[in-house]
PDB file of C-alpha atoms in Angstrom:
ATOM      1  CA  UNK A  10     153.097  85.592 121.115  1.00 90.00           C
ATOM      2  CA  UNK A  11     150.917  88.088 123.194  1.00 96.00           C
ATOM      3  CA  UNK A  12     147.967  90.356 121.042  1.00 96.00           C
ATOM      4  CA  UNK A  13     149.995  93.324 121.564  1.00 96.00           C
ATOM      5  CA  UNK A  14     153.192  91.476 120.333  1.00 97.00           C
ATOM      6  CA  UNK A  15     151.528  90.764 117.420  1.00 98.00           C
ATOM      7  CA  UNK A  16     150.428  93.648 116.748  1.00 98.00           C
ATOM      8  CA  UNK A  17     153.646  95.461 117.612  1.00 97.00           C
ATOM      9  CA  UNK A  18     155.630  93.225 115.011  1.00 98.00           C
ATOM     10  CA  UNK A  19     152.898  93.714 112.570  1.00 98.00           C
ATOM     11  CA  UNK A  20     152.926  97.818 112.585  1.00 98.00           C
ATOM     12  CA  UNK A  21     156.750  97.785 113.079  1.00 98.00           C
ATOM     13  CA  UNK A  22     157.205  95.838 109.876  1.00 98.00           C
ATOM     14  CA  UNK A  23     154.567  97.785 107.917  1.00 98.00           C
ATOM     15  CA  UNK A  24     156.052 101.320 108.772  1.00 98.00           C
ATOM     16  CA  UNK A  25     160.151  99.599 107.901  1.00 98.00           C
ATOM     17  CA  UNK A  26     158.477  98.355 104.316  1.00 98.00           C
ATOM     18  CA  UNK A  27     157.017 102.288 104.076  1.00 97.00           C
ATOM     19  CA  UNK A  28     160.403 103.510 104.237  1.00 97.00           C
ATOM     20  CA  UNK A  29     161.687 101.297 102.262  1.00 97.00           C
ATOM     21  CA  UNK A  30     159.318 101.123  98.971  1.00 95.00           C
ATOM     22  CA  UNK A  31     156.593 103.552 100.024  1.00 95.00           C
ATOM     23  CA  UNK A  32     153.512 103.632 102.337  1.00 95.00           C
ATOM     24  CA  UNK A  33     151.626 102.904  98.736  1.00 93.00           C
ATOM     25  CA  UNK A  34     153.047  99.858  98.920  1.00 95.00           C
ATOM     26  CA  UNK A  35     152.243  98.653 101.586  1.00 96.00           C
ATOM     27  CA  UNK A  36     149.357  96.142 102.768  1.00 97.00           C
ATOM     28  CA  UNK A  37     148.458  93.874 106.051  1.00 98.00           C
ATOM     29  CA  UNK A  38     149.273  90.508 104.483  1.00 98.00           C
ATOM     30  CA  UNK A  39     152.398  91.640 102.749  1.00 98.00           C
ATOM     31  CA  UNK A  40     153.529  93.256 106.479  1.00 98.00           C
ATOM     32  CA  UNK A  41     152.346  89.718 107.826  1.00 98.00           C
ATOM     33  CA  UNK A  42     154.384  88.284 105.449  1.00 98.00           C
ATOM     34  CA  UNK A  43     157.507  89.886 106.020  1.00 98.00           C
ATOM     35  CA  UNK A  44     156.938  89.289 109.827  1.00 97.00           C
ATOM     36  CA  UNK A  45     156.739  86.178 109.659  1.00 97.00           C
ATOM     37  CA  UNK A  46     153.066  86.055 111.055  1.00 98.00           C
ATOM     38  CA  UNK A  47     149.681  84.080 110.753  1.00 97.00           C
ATOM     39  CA  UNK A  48     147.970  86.200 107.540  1.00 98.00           C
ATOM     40  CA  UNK A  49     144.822  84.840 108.952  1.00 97.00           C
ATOM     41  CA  UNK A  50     145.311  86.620 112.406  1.00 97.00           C
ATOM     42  CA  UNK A  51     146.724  89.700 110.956  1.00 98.00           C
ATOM     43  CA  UNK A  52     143.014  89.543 108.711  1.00 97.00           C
ATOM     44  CA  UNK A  53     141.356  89.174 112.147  1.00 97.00           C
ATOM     45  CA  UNK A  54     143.048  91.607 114.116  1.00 97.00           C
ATOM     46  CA  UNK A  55     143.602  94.350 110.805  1.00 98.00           C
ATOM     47  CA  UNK A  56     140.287  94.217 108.737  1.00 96.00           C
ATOM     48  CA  UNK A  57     142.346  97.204 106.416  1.00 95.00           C
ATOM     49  CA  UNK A  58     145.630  99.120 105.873  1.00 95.00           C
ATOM     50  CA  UNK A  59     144.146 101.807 107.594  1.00 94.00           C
ATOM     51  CA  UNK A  60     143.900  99.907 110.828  1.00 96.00           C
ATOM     52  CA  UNK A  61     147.805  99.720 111.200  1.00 97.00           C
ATOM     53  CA  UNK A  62     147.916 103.683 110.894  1.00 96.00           C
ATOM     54  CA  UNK A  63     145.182 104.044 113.509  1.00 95.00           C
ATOM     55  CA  UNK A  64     146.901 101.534 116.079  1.00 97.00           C
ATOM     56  CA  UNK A  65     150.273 103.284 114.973  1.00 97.00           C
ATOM     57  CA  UNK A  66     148.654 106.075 116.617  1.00 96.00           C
ATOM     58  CA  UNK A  67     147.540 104.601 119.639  1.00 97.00           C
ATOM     59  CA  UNK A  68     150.712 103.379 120.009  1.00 97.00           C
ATOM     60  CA  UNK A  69     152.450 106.589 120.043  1.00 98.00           C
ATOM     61  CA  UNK A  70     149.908 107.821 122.684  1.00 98.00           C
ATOM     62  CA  UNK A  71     151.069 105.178 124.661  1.00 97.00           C
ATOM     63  CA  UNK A  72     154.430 105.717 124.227  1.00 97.00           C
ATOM     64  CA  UNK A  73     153.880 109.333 125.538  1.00 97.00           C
ATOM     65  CA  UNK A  74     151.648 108.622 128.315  1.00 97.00           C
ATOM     66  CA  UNK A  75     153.625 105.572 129.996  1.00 95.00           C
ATOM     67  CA  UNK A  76     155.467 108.905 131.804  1.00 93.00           C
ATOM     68  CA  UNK A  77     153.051 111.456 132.704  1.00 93.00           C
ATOM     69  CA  UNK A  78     154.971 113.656 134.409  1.00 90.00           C
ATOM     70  CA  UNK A  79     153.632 114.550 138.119  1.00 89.00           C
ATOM     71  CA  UNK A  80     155.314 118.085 138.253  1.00 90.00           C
ATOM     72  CA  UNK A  81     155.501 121.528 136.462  1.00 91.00           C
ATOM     73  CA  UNK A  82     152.392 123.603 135.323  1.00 90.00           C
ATOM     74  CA  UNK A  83     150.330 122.539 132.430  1.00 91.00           C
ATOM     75  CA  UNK A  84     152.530 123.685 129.695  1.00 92.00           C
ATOM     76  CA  UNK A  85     155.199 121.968 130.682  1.00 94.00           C
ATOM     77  CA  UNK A  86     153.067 118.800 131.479  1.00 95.00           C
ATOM     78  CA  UNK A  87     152.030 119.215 127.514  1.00 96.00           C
ATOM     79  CA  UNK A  88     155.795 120.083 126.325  1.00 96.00           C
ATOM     80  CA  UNK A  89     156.986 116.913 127.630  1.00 97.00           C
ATOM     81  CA  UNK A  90     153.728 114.573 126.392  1.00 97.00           C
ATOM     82  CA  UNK A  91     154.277 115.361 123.063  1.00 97.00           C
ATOM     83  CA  UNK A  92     158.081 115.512 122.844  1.00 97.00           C
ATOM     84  CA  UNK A  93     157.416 111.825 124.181  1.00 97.00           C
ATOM     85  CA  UNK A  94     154.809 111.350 121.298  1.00 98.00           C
ATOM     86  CA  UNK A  95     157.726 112.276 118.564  1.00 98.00           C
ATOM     87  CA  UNK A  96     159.971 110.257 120.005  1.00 97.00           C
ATOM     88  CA  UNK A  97     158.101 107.498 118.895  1.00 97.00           C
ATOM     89  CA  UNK A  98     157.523 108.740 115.348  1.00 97.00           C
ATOM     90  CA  UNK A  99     161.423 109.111 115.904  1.00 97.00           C
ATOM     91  CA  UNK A 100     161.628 105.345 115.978  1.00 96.00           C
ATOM     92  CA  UNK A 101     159.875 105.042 112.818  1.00 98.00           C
ATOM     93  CA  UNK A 102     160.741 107.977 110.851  1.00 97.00           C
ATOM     94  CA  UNK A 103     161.316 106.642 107.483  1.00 97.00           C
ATOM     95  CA  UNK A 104     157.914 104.858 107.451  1.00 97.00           C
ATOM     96  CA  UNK A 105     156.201 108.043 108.654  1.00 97.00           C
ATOM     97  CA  UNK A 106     158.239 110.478 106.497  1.00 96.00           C
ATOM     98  CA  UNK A 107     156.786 107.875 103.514  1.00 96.00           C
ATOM     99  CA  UNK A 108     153.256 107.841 105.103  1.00 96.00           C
ATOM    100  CA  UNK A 109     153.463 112.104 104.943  1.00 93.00           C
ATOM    101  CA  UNK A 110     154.302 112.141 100.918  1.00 93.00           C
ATOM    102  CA  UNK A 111     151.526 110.111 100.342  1.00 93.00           C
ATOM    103  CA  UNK A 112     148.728 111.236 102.362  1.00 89.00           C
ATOM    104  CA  UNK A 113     147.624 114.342 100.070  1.00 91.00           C
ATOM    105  CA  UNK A 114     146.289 112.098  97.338  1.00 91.00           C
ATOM    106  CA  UNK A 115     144.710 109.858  99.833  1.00 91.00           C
ATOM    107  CA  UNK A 116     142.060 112.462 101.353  1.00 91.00           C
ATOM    108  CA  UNK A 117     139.841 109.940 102.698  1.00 90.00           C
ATOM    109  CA  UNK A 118     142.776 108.176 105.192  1.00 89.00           C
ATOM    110  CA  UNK A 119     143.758 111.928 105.565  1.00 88.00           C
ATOM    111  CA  UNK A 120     140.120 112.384 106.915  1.00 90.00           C
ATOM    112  CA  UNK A 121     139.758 109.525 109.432  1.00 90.00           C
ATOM    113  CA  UNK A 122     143.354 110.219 110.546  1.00 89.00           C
ATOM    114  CA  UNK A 123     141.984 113.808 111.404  1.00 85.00           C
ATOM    115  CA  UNK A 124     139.600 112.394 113.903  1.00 91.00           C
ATOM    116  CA  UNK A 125     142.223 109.930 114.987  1.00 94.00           C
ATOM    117  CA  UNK A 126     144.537 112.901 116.120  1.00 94.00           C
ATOM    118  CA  UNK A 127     142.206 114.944 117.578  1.00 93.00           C
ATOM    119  CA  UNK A 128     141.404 112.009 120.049  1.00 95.00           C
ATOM    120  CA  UNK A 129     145.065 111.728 120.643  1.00 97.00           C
ATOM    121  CA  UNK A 130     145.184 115.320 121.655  1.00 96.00           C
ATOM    122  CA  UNK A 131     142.576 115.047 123.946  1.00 95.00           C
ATOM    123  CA  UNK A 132     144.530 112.265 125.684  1.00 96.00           C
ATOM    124  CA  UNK A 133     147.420 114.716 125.865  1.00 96.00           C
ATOM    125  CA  UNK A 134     145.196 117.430 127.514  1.00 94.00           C
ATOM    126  CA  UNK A 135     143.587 114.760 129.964  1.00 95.00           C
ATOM    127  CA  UNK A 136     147.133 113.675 131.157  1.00 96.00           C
ATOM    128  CA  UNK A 137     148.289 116.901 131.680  1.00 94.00           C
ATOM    129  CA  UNK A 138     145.838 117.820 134.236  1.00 92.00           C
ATOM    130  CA  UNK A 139     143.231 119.906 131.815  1.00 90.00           C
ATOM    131  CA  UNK A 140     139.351 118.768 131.546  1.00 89.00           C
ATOM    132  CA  UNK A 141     138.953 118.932 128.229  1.00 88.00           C
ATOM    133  CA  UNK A 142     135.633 117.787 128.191  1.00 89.00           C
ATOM    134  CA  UNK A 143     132.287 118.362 126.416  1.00 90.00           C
ATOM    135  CA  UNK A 144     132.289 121.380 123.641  1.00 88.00           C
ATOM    136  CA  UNK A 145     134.949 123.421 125.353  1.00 85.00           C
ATOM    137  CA  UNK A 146     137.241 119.919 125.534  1.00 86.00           C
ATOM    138  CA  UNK A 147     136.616 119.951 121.838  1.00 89.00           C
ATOM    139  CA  UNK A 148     137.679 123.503 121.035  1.00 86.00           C
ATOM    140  CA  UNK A 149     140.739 122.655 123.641  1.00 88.00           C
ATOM    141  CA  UNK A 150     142.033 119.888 121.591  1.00 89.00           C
ATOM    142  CA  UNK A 151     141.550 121.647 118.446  1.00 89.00           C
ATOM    143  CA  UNK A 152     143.844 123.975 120.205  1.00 89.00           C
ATOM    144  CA  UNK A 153     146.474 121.266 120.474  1.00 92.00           C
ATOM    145  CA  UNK A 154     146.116 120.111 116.957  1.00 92.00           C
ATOM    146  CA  UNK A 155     147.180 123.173 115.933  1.00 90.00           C
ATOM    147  CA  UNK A 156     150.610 123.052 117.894  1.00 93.00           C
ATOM    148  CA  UNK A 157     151.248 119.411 117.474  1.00 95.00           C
ATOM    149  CA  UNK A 158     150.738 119.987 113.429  1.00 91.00           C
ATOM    150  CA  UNK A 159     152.922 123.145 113.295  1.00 92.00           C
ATOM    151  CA  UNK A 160     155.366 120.973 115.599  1.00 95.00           C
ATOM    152  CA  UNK A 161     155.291 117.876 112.832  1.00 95.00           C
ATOM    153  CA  UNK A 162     156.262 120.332 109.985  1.00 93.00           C
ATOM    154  CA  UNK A 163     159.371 121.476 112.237  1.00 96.00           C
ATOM    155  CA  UNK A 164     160.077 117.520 112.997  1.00 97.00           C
ATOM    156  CA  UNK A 165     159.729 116.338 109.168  1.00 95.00           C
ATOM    157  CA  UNK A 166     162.607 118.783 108.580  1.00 95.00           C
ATOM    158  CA  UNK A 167     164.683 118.012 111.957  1.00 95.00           C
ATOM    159  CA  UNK A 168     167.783 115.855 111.206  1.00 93.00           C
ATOM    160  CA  UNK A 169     169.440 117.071 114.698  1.00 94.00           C
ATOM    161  CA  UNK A 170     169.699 113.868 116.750  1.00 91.00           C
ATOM    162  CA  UNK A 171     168.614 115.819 119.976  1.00 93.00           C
ATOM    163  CA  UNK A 172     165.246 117.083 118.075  1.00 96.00           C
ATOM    164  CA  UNK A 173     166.208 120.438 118.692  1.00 95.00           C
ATOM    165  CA  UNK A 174     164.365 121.928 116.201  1.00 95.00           C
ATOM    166  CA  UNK A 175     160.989 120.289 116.812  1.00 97.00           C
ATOM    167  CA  UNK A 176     161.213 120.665 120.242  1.00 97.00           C
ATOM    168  CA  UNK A 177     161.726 124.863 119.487  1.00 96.00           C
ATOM    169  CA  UNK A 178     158.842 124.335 117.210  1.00 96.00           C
ATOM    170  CA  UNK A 179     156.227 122.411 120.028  1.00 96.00           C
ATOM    171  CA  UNK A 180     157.922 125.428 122.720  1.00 95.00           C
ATOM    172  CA  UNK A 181     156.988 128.190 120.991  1.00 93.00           C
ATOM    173  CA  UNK A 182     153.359 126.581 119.459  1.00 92.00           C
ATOM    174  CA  UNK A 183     152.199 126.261 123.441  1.00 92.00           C
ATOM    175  CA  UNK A 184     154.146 129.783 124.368  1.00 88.00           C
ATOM    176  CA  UNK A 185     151.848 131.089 121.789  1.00 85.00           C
ATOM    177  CA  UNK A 186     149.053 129.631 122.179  1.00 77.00           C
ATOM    178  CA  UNK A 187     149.498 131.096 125.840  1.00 73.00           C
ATOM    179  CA  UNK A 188     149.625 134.471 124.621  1.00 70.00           C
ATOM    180  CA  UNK A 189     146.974 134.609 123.136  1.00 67.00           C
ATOM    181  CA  UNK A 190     144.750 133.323 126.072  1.00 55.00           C
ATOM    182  CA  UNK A 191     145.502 132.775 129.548  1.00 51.00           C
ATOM    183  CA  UNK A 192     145.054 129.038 129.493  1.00 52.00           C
ATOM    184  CA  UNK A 193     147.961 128.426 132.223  1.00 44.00           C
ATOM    185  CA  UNK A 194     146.428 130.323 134.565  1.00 43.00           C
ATOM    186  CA  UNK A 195     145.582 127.446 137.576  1.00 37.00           C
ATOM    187  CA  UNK A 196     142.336 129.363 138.836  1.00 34.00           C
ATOM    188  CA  UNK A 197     139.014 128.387 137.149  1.00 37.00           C
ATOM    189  CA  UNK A 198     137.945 131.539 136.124  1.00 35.00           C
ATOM    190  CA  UNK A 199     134.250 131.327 133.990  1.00 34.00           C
ATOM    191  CA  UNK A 200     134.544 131.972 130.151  1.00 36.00           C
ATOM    192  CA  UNK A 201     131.726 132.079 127.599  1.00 35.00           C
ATOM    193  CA  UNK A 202     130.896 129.223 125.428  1.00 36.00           C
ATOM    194  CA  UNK A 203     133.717 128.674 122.739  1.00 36.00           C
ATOM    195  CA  UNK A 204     132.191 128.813 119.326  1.00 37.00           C
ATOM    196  CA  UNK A 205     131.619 125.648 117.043  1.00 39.00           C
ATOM    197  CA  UNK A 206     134.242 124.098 115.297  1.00 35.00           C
ATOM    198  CA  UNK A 207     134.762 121.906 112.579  1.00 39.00           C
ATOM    199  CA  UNK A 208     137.064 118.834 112.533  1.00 38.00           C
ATOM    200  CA  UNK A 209     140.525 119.125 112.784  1.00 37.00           C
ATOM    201  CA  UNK A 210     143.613 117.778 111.249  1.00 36.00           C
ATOM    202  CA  UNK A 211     146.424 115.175 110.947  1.00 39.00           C
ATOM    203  CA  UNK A 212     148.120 112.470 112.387  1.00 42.00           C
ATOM    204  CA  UNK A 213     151.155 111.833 111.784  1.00 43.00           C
ATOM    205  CA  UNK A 214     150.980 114.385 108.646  1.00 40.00           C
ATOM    206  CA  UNK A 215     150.195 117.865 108.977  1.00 38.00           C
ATOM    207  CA  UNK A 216     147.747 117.751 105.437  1.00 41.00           C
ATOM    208  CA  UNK A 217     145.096 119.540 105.437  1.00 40.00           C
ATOM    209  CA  UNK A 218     143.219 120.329 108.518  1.00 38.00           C
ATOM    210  CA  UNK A 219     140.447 122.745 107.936  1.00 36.00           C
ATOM    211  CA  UNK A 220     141.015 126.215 109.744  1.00 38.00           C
ATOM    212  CA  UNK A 221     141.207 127.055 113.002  1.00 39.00           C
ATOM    213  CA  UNK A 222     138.362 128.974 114.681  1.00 36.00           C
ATOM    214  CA  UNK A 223     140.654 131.901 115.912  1.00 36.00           C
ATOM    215  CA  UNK A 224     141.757 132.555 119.347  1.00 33.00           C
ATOM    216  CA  UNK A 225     139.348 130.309 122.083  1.00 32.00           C
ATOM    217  CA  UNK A 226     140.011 130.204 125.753  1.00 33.00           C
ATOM    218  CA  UNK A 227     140.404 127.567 127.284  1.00 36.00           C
ATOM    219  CA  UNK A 228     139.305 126.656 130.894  1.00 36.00           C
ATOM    220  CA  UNK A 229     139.439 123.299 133.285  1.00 38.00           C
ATOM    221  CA  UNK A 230     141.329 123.959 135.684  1.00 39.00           C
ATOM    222  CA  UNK A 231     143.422 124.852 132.657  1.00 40.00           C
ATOM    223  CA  UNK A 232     143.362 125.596 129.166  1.00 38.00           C
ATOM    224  CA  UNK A 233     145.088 125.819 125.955  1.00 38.00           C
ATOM    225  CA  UNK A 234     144.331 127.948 122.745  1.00 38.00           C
ATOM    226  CA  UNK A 235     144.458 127.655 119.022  1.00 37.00           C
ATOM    227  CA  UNK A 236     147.661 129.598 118.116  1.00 38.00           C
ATOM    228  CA  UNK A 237     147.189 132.693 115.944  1.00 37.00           C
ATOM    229  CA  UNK A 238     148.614 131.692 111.965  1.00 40.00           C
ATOM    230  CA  UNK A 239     151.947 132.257 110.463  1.00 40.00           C
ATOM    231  CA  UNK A 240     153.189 131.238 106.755  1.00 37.00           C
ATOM    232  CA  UNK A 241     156.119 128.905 107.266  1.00 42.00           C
ATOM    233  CA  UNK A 242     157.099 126.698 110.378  1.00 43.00           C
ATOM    234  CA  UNK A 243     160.627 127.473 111.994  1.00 41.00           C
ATOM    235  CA  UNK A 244     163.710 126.047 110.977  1.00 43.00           C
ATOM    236  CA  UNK A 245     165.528 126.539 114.464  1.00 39.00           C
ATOM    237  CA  UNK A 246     164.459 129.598 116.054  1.00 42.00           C
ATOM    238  CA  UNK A 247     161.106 129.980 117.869  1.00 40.00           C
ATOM    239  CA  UNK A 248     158.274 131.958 115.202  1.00 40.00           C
ATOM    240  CA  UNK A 249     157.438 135.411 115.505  1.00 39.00           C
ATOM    241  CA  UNK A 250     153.900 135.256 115.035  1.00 39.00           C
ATOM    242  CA  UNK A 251     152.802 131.505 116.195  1.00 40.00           C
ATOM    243  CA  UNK A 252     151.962 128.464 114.599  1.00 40.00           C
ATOM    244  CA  UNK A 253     149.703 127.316 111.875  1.00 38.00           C
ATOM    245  CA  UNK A 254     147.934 124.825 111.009  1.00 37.00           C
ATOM    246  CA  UNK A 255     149.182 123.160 107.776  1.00 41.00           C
ATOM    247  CA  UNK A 256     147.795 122.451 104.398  1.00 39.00           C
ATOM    248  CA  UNK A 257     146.789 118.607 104.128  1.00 37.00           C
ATOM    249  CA  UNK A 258     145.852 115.873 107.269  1.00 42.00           C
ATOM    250  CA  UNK A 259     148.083 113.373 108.110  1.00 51.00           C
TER     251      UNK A 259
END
């Protein structure tokens, strides 16, 4: 059995036993266990629980970026990446539906998750043709935090076996986000500095990011921009107002 075979089997089992009796629950050597695998490799290879939620994640980015798609402008680019990110939660949705109920009264997983996330979105960004590098990169994927976690709220409520309603949900978070700063546009116009901000939010579970900064645009050759707020995530029809970013980190 190959490392990443290992640790494929290892997460897999760990996010089934979350669905099953609760992320809570759940620990490296019992997920060992139930895959039938060395506990003294899994020790080596998983020093802590939290190390199968942070190579859950890097899985998923994987998942998303093994087709970067070559055409379309950058929105579209980004539409597709992280429809191809929840199709891997998809795969595990009990385990990560388990892993969202429990994350509030874990604020310190909810924390490094945060970090986690924002590197994912970064990825995201990267792939679809956008710098995203130095302090504007970092106000770029806080920008894309804010539509992925307004797009997990949608997708923890989707039962439609198409995903119709979180893919409305990621649609109109990057439509607005567009409005609200011309971060499609492919020329490379200058901008002024973006202003500081602080860390974001979630992973798999949209918590409780600290707010956005407001509006930011975003440049490289293009950009993105944090979407302006709105109460309550849609059900099935695009928002009126744009998304926001939720109450608690995943």
């Amino acid at each position: 059995m190959t490392d990443t075979e290992f640790d494929t089997a290892l997460v897999s089992t760990a996010f089934r036993l979350a669905g099953e009796e609760g992320w809570h629950k759940v620990n490296v050597v019992k997920a060992a266990r139930a895959a039938d695998l060395s506990v003294a490799e899994a020790r080596a290879r998983f020093p802590a629980t939290v190390a199968i939620l942070l190579k859950f994640g890097r899985m998923a980015d994987q998942a998303a970026l093994r087709d970067i798609p070559a055409e379309g402008s950058v929105r579209d680019r980004l539409f597709d990446l992280l429809m191809q990110r929840f199709d891997f939660l998809q795969t595990h949705r009990a385990g990560v539906l388990a892993l969202l109920r429990t994350l509030p009264g874990d604020p310190l997983t909810a924390m490094l998750l945060a970090c986690s996330t924002r590197r994912s979105m970064r990825w995201m960004l990267q792939a679809a043709g956008v710098d995203a590098t130095g302090p504007r990169g970092d106000v770029q994927a806080h920008g894309l935090l804010a539509v992925w976690l307004w797009a997990v709220r949608a997708w923890e409520r989707d039962k439609s076996d198409d995903l119709s309603g979180t893919m409305a949900a990621v649609d109109s978070g990057l439509q607005r986000a567009e409005s609200v700063a011309s971060w499609l546009s492919s020329s490379s116009r200058s901008a002024p500095p973006p202003p500081p901000v602080k860390p974001g939010a979630g992973e798999i579970d949209p918590g409780n990011p600290p707010p956005a900064t407001g509006p930011v645009s975003m440049s490289g050759p293009d950009g993105m921009a944090n979407p302006p707020t709105q109460t309550e995530p849609p059900s099935s029809e695009p928002p009126a107002s744009g998304p926001t970013i939720p109450d608690a980190p995943v």
